[in-house]
Short mmCIF file of C-alpha atoms in Angstrom, two decimals:
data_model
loop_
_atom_site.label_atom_id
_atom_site.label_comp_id
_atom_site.label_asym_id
_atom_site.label_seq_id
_atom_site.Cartn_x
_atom_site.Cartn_y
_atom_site.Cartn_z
CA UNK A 190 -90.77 167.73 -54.88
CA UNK A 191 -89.29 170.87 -53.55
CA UNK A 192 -89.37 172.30 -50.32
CA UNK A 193 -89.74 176.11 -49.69
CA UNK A 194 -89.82 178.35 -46.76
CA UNK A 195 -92.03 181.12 -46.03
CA UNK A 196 -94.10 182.51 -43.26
CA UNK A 197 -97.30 183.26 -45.41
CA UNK A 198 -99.19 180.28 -44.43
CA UNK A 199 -98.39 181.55 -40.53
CA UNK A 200 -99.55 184.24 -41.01
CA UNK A 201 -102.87 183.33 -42.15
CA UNK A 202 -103.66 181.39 -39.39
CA UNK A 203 -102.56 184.26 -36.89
CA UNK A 204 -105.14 186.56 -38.47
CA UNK A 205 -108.29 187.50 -36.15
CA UNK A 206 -111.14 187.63 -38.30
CA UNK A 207 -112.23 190.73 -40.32
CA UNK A 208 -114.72 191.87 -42.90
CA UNK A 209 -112.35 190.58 -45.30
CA UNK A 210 -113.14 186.59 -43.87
CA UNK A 211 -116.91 187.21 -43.98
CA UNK A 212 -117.46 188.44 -47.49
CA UNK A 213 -114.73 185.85 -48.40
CA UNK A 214 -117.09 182.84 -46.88
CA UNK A 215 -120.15 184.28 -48.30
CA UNK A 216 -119.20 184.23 -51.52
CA UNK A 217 -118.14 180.93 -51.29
CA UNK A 218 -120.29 179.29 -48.95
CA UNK A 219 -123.16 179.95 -51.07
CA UNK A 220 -122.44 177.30 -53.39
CA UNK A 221 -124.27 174.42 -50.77
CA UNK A 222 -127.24 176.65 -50.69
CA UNK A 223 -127.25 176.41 -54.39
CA UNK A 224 -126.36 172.84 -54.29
CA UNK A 225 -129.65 172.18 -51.92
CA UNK A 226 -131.65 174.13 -54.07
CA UNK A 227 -131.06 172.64 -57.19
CA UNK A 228 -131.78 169.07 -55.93
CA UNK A 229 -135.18 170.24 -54.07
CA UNK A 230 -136.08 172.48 -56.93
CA UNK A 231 -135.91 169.12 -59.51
CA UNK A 232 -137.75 167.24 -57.33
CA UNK A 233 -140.91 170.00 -56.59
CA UNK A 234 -141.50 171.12 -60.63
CA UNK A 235 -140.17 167.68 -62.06
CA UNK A 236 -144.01 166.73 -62.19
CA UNK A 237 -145.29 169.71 -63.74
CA UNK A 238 -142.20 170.11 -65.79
CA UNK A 239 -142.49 166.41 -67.20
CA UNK A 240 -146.38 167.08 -68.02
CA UNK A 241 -145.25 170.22 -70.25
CA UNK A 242 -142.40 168.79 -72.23
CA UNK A 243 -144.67 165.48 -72.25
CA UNK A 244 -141.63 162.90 -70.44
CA UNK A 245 -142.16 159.31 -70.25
CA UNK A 246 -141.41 157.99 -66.83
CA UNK A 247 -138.01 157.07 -67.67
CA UNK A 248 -137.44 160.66 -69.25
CA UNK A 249 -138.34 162.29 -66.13
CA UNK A 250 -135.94 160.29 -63.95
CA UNK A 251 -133.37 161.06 -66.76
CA UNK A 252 -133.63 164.49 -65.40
CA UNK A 253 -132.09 163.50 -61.78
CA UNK A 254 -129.50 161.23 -63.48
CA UNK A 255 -128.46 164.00 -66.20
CA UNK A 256 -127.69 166.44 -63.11
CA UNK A 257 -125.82 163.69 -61.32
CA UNK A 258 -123.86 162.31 -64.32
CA UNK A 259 -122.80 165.79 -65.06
CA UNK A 260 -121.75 166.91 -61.64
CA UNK A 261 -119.60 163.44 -61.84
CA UNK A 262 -117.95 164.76 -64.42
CA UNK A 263 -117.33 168.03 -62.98
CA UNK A 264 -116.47 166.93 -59.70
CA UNK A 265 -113.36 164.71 -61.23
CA UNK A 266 -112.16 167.56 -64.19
CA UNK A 267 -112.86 170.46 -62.80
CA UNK A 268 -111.49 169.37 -58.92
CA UNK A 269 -108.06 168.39 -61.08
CA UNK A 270 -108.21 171.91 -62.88
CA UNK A 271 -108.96 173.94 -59.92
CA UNK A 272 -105.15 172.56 -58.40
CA UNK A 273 -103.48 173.13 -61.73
CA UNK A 274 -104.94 176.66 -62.88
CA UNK A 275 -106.03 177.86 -59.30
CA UNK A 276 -108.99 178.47 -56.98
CA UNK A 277 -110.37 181.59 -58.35
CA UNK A 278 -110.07 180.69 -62.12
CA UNK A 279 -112.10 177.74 -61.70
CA UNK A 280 -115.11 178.54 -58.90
CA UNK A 281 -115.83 181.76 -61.53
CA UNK A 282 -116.07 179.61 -64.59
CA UNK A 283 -117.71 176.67 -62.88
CA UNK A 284 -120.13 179.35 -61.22
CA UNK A 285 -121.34 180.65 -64.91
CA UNK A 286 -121.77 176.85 -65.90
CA UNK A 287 -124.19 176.18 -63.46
CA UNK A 288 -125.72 179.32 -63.90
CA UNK A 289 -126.08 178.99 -67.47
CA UNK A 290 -127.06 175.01 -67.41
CA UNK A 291 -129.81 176.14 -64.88
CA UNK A 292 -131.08 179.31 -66.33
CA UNK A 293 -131.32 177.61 -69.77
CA UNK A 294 -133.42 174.54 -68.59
CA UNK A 295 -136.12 177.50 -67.81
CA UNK A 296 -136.28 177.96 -71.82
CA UNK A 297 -135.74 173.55 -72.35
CA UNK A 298 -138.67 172.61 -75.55
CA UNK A 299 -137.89 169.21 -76.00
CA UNK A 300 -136.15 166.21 -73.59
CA UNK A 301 -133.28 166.49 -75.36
CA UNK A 302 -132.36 170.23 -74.70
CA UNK A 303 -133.52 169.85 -70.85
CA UNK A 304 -131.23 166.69 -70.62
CA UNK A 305 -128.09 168.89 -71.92
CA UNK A 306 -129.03 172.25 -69.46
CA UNK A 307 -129.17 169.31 -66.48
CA UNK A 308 -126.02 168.01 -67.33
CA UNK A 309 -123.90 171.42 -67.74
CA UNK A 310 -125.63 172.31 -64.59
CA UNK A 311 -124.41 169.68 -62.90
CA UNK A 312 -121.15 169.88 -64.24
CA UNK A 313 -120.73 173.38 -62.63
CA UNK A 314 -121.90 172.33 -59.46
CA UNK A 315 -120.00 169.52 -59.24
CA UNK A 316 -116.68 171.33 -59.91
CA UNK A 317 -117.87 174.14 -57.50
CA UNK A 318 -117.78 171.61 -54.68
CA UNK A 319 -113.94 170.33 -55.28
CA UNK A 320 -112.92 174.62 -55.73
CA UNK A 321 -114.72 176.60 -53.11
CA UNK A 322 -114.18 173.77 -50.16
CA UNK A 323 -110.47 173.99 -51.24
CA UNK A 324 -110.36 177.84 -51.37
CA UNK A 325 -112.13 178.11 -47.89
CA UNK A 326 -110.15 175.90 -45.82
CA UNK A 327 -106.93 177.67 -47.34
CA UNK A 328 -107.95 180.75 -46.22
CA UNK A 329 -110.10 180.29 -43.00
CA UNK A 330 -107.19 180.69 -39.86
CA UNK A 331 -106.86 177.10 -38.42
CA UNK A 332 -108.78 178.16 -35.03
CA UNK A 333 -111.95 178.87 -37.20
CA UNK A 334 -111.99 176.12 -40.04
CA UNK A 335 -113.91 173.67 -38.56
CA UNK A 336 -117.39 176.75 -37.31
CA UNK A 337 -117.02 178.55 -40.43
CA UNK A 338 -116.69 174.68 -42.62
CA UNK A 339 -119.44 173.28 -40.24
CA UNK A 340 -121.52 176.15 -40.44
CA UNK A 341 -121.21 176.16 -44.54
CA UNK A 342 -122.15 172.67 -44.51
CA UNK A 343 -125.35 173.12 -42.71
CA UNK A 344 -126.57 175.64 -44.68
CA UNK A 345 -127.19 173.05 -47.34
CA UNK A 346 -130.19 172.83 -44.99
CA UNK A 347 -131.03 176.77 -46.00
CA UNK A 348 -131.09 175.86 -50.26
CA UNK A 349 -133.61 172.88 -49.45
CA UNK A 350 -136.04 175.28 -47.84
CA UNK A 351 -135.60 177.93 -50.18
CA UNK A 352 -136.14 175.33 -52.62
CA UNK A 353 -138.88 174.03 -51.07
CA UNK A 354 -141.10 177.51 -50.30
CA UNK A 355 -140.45 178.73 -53.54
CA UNK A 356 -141.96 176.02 -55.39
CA UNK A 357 -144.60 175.69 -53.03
CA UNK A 358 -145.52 179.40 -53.83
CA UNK A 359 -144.82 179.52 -57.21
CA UNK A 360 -147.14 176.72 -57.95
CA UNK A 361 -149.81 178.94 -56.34
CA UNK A 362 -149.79 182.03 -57.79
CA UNK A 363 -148.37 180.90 -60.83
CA UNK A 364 -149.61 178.44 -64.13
CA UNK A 365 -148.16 175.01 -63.51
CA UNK A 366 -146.74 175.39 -67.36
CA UNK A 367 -145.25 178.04 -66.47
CA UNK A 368 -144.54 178.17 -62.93
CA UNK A 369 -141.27 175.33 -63.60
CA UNK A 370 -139.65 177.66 -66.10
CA UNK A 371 -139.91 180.46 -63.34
CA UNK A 372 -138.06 178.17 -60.97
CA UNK A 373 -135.14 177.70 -63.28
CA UNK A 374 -134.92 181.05 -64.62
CA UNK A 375 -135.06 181.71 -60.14
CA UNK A 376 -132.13 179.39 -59.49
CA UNK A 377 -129.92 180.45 -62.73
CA UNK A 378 -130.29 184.46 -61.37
CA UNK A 379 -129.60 183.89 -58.48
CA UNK A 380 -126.10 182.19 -59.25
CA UNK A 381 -125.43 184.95 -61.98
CA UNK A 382 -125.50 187.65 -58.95
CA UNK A 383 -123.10 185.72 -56.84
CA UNK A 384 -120.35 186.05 -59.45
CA UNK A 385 -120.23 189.28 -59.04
CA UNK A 386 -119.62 188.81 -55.91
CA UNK A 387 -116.80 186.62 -56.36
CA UNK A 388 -114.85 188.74 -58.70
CA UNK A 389 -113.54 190.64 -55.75
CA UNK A 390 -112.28 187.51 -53.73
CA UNK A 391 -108.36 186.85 -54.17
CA UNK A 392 -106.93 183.44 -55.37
CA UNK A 393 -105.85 181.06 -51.95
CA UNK A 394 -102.03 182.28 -51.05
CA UNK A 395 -101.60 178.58 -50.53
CA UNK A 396 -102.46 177.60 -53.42
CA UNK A 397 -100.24 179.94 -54.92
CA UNK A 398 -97.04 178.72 -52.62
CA UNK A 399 -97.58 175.17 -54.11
CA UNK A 400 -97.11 176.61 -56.83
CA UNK A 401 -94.23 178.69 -56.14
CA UNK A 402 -95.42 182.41 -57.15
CA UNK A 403 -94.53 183.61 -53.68
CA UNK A 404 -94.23 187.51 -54.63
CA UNK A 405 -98.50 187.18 -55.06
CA UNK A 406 -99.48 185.39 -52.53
CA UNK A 407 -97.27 187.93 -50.21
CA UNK A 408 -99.31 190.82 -52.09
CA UNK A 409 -102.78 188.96 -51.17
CA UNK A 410 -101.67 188.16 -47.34
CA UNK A 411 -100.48 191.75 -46.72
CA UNK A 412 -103.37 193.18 -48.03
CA UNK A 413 -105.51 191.40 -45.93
CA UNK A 414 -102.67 191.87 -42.97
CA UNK A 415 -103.69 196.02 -43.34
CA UNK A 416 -107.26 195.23 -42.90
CA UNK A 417 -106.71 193.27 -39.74
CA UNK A 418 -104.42 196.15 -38.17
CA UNK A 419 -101.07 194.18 -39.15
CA UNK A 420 -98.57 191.24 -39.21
CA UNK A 421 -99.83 188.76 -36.45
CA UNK A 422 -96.55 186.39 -36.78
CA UNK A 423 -93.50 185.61 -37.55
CA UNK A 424 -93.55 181.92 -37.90
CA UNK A 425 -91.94 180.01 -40.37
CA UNK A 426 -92.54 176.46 -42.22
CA UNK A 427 -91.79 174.66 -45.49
CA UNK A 428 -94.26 174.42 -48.27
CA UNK A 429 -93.97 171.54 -51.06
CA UNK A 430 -94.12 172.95 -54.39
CA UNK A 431 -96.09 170.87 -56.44
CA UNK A 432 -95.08 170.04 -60.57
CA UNK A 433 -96.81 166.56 -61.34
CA UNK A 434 -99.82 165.78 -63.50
CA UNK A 435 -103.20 164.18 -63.02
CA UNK A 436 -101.02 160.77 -62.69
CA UNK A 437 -98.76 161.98 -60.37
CA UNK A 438 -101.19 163.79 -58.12
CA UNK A 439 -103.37 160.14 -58.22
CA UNK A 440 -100.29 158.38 -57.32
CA UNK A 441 -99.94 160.40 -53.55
CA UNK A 442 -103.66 160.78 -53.14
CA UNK A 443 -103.65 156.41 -53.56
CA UNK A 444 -100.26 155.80 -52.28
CA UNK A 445 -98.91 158.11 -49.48
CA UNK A 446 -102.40 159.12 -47.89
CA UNK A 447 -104.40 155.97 -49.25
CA UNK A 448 -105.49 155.55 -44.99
CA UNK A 449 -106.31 159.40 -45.21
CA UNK A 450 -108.20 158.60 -49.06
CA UNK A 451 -110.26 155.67 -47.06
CA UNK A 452 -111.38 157.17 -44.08
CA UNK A 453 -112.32 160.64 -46.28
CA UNK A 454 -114.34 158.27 -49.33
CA UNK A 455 -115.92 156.25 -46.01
CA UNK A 456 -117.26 159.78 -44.88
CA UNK A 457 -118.50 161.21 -48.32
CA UNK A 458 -120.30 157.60 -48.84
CA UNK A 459 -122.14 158.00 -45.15
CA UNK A 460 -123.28 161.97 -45.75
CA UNK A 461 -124.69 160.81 -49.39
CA UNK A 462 -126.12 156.80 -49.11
CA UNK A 463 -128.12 158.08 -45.85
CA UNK A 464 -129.51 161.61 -47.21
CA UNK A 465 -130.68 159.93 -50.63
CA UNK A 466 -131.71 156.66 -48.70
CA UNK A 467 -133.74 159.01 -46.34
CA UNK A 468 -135.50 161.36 -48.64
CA UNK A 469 -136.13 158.67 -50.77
CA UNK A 470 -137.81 156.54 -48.37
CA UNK A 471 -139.75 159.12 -47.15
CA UNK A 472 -142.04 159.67 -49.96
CA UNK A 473 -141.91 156.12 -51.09
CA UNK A 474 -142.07 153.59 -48.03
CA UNK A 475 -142.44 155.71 -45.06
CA UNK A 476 -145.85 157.23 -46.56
CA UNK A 477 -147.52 153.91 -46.46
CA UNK A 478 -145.96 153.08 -43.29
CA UNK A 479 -147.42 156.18 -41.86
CA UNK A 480 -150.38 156.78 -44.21
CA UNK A 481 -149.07 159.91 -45.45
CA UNK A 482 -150.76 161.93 -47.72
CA UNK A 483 -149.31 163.67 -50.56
CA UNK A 484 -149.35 166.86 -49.21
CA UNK A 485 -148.09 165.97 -45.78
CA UNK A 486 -144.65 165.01 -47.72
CA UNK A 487 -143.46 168.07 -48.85
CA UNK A 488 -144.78 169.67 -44.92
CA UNK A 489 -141.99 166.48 -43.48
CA UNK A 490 -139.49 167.50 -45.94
CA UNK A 491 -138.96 171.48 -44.56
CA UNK A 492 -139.40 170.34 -41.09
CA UNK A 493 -136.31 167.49 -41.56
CA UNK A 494 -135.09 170.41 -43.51
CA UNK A 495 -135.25 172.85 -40.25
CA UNK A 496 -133.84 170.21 -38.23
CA UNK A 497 -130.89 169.61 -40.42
CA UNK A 498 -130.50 173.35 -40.11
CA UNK A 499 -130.69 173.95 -36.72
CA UNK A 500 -128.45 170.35 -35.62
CA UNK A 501 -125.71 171.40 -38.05
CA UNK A 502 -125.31 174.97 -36.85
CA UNK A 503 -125.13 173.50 -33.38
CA UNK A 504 -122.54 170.74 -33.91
CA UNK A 505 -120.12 173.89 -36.33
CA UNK A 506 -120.14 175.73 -32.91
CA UNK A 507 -118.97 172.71 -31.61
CA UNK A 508 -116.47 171.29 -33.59
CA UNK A 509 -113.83 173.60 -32.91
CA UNK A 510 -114.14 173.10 -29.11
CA UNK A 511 -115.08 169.46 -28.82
CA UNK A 512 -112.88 167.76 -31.75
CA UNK A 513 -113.75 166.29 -34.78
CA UNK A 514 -113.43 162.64 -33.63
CA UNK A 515 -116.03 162.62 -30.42
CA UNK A 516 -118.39 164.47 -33.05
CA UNK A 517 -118.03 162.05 -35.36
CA UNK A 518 -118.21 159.36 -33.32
CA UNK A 519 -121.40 160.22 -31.22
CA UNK A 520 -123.32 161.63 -34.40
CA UNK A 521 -122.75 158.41 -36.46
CA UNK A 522 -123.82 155.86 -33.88
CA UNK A 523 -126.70 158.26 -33.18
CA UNK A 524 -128.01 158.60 -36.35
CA UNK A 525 -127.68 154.64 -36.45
CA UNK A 526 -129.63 154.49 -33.51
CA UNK A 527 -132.37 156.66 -34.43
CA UNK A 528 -133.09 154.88 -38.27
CA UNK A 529 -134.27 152.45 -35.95
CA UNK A 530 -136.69 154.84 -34.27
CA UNK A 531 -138.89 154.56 -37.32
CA UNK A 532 -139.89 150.83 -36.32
CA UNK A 533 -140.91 151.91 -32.97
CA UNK A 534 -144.23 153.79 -34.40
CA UNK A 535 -143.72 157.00 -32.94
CA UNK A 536 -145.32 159.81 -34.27
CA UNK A 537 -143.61 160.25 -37.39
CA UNK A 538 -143.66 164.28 -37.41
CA UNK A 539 -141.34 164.28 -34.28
CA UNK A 540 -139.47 161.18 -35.22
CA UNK A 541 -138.57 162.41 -38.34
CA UNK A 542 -137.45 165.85 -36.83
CA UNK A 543 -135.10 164.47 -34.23
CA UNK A 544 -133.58 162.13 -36.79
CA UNK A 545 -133.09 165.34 -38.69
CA UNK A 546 -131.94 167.17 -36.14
CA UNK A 547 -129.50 164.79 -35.41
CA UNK A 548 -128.41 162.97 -38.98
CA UNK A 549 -128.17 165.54 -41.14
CA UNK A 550 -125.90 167.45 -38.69
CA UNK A 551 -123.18 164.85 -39.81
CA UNK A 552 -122.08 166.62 -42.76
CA UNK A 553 -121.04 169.49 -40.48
CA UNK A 554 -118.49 167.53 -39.00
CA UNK A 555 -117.58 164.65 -41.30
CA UNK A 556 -117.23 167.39 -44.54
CA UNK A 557 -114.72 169.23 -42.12
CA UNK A 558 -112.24 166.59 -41.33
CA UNK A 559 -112.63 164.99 -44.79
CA UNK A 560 -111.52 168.11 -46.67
CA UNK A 561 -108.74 169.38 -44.54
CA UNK A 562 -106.68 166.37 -44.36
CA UNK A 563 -104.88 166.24 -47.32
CA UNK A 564 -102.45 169.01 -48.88
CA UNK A 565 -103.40 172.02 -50.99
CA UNK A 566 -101.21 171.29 -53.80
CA UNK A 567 -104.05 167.99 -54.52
CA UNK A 568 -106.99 168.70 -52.31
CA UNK A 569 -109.04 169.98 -55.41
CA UNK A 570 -108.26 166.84 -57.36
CA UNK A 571 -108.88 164.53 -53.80
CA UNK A 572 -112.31 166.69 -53.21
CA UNK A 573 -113.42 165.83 -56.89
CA UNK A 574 -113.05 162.23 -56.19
CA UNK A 575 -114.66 162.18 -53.39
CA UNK A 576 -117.53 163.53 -54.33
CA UNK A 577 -117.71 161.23 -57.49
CA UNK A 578 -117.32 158.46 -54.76
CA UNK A 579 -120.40 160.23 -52.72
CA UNK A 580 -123.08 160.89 -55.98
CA UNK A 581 -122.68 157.50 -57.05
CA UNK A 582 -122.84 155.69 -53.70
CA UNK A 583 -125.91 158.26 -53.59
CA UNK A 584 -127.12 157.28 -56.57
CA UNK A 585 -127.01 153.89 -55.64
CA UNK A 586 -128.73 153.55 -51.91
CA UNK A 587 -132.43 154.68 -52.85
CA UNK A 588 -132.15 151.78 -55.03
CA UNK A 589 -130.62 149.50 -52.31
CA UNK A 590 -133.09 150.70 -49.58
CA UNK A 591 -136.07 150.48 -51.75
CA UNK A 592 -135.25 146.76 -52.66
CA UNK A 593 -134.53 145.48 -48.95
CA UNK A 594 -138.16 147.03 -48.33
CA UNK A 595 -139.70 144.61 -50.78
CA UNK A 596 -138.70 141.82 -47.58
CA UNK A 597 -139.93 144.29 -44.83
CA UNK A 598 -140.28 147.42 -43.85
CA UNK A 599 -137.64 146.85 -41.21
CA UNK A 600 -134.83 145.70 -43.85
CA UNK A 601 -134.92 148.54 -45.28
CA UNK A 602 -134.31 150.76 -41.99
CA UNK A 603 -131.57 148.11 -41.06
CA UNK A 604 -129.54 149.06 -43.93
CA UNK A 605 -130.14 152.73 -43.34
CA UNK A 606 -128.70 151.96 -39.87
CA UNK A 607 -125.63 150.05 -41.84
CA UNK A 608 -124.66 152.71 -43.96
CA UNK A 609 -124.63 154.77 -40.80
CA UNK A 610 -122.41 152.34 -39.32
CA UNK A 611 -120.01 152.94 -42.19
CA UNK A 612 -119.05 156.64 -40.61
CA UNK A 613 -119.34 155.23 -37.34
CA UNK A 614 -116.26 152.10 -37.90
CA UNK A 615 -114.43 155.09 -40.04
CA UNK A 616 -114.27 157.51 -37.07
CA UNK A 617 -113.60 154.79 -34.52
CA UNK A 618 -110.41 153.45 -36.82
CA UNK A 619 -109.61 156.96 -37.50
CA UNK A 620 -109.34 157.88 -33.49
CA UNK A 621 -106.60 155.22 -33.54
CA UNK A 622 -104.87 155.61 -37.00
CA UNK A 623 -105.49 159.25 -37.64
CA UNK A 624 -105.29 162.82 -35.79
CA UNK A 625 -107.17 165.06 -34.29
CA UNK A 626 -107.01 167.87 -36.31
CA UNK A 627 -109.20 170.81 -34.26
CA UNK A 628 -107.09 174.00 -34.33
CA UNK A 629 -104.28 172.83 -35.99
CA UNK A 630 -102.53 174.82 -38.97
CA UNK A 631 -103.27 172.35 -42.55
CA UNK A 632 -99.56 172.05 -42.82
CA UNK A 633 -99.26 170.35 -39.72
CA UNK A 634 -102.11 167.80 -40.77
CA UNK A 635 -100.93 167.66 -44.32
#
């Protein structure tokens, strides 16, 4: 692999930020309010939905699984894509995928047809994930990554109480037969607009460099150089310039940063196992637990939804200044902590809200460090694995949970606390083996 040196990548990170950096992250960012409002969305018209097309219970869970097998896919081809054929290229077509997938299921007659719009939705969502959280932490200068990554995360918070209002008034004012359609043809609009938006953003310089087209990632740099009132440095370093395959690109991710590959996989399994464990035991253990009724469900779901909002804003404005490590660190053995909270018989409203607050902050940090420590010539392709490691150890702790309940209530909080623990051993290993990487340039950490 050869070596080249420029100052481009310097001069990113010198940059102050400008308009430029906020459309940039808005069009971007939006994806994990799109990502929180497709799950949430499934969830609040699935019943109504299932009643129109007539779905067995089997068929209706097919429609969770369809999404999840498809974003699997996407996550894996389209992260692998996204480092061969660039950032921009991929998070416009994957962007029209999900639109399409989702705006189609509106128009779905038949389980067959809805089980092919949930899988191409998924598919598009799942290689948005891999693309934009490359493209953002390529761009974003080094002393801002970790706010403007935190901050992205936690607005996954945002898309679960869009999610969750909309079909709340939709089903009001609206027919239950039709009121599901509307929420598809809701979601798939929305999407459509935001690729117009994205037209205007400029393929990642770094990516670019790994690539070795120097001259345009120059033009893109200097443009955005003008905006901010000129050249900030005049740093140098050397970029590798990556010409593998899929093979090759498996072979460093596994061999030369396999510690790096552990400790990232270890913090996409906590986020994932403990949100689907959660939300999943809410409606199904916790109710009876608590003696919940049906309605009260939906009311615990925004308010864990507000917390998650208002914790992971909080811990993005932190994880520049504190470090990624003592975030990671306090908010996994936290969270630990308070799964146990539910055995104490608390009220559950505020229980559930400072577990929120708290847990589903996580992300905010964990998504940073996970994402930035690996080089831009693979992270696509390492992103899309990881998040095929974090849907299917998602997909498998609701069923994990559920069956330790069948031996007691507590069991089944216990291993909610263990998965927890799992982001709690990684950061503690990491402290030793790893870096800190707050502030610093992705070269340096790459």
């Amino acid at each position: 692999m050869r070596l080249i040196n420029t100052d481009i990548t310097c001069r990113l990170d010198s940059l102050p930020w400008t308009g430029f950096h906020t459309r940039f992250v808005f069009a971007l960012g939006i994806t994990w309010v799109l990502d929180a409002f497709e799950v949430v969305i499934v969830s609040a018209v699935l019943k109504p939905m299932a009643k129109s097309l007539e779905f067995t219970p089997q068929q209706s869970s097919m429609m969770v699984s369809g999404f999840l097998l498809g974003a699997i896919i996407g996550s894996l081809i389209f992260g692998y894509l996204a480092d061969k054929y660039g950032r921009k290229k991929l998070f416009l077509i994957t962007l029209l995928l999900y639109a399409g997938g989702t705006f189609l299921t509106g128009f779905a007659n038949s389980f067959e047809t809805a089980l092919l719009f949930r899988i191409l939705a998924g598919a598009g969502l799942g290689g948005e994930f891999a693309a934009i959280q490359s493209a953002i932490d390529e761009f974003v200068p080094s002393r801002h990554r970790g706010k403007v990554d935190g901050t992205i995360t936690a607005l996954w918070n945002l898309g679960s109480l869009m999610a969750s209002l909309s079909a709340i008034g939709l089903l009001k004012v609206i027919d239950e037969e039709l009121a599901w359609r509307v929420a598809y043809f809701f979601g798939g609009a929305l999407a459509i607009l935001v690729v117009f938006v994205r037209l205007y953003v400029p393929e990642s310089p770094r990516w670019l460099l790994s690539k070795g087209r120097i001259e345009e990632a120059e033009r893109i740099v200097s443009r955005i150089e003008i905006q901010a009132g000129g050249r900030k440095s005049q740093e140098t370093c050397q970029v590798p310039v990556f010409e593998g395959n899929i093979l090759d690109a498996s072979k460093i991710i596994l061999g030369r940063y396999k510690w790096r590959f552990l400790f990232s996989a270890s913090m996409s399994f906590t986020i994932l196992t403990t949100y689907y464990g959660m939300i999943t035991l809410l409606p199904v253990i916790l109710s009876e637990v608590y003696s919940l009724s049906s309605k009260e469900i939906p009311q615990l779901l925004t308010l864990g939804s507000l917390g998650g909002l208002i914790g992971g804003l909080v811990v993005a404005l932190l994880v520049d200044k504190v470090g990624r490590i003592p975030l990671g660190i306090l908010i996994s053995l936290a969270s630990a902590l308070l799964s146990l909270s539910f055995l104490l018989g608390f009220d559950i409203r505020l229980t559930f809200f400072v577990y929120s607050l708290i847990a589903f902050s996580f992300a905010s940090v964990a998504y940073v460090i996970a994402t930035e420590i690996y080089p831009s010539y693979i992270r696509a392709y390492a992103i899309g694995i990881l998040s095929i490691i974090g849907r299917l150890s998602g997909a498998f702790s609701p069923l994990f949970l559920v069956s330790l309940s069948q031996f007691g209530f507590k069991y089944a909080m216990l291993g909610l606390a263990l998965f927890w623990l799992v982001g709690f051993v990684a950061f503690v290993i990491w402290a030793f083996r790893g870096m800190e990487t707050k502030g610093k340039p992705l070269e340096e950490i790459s």
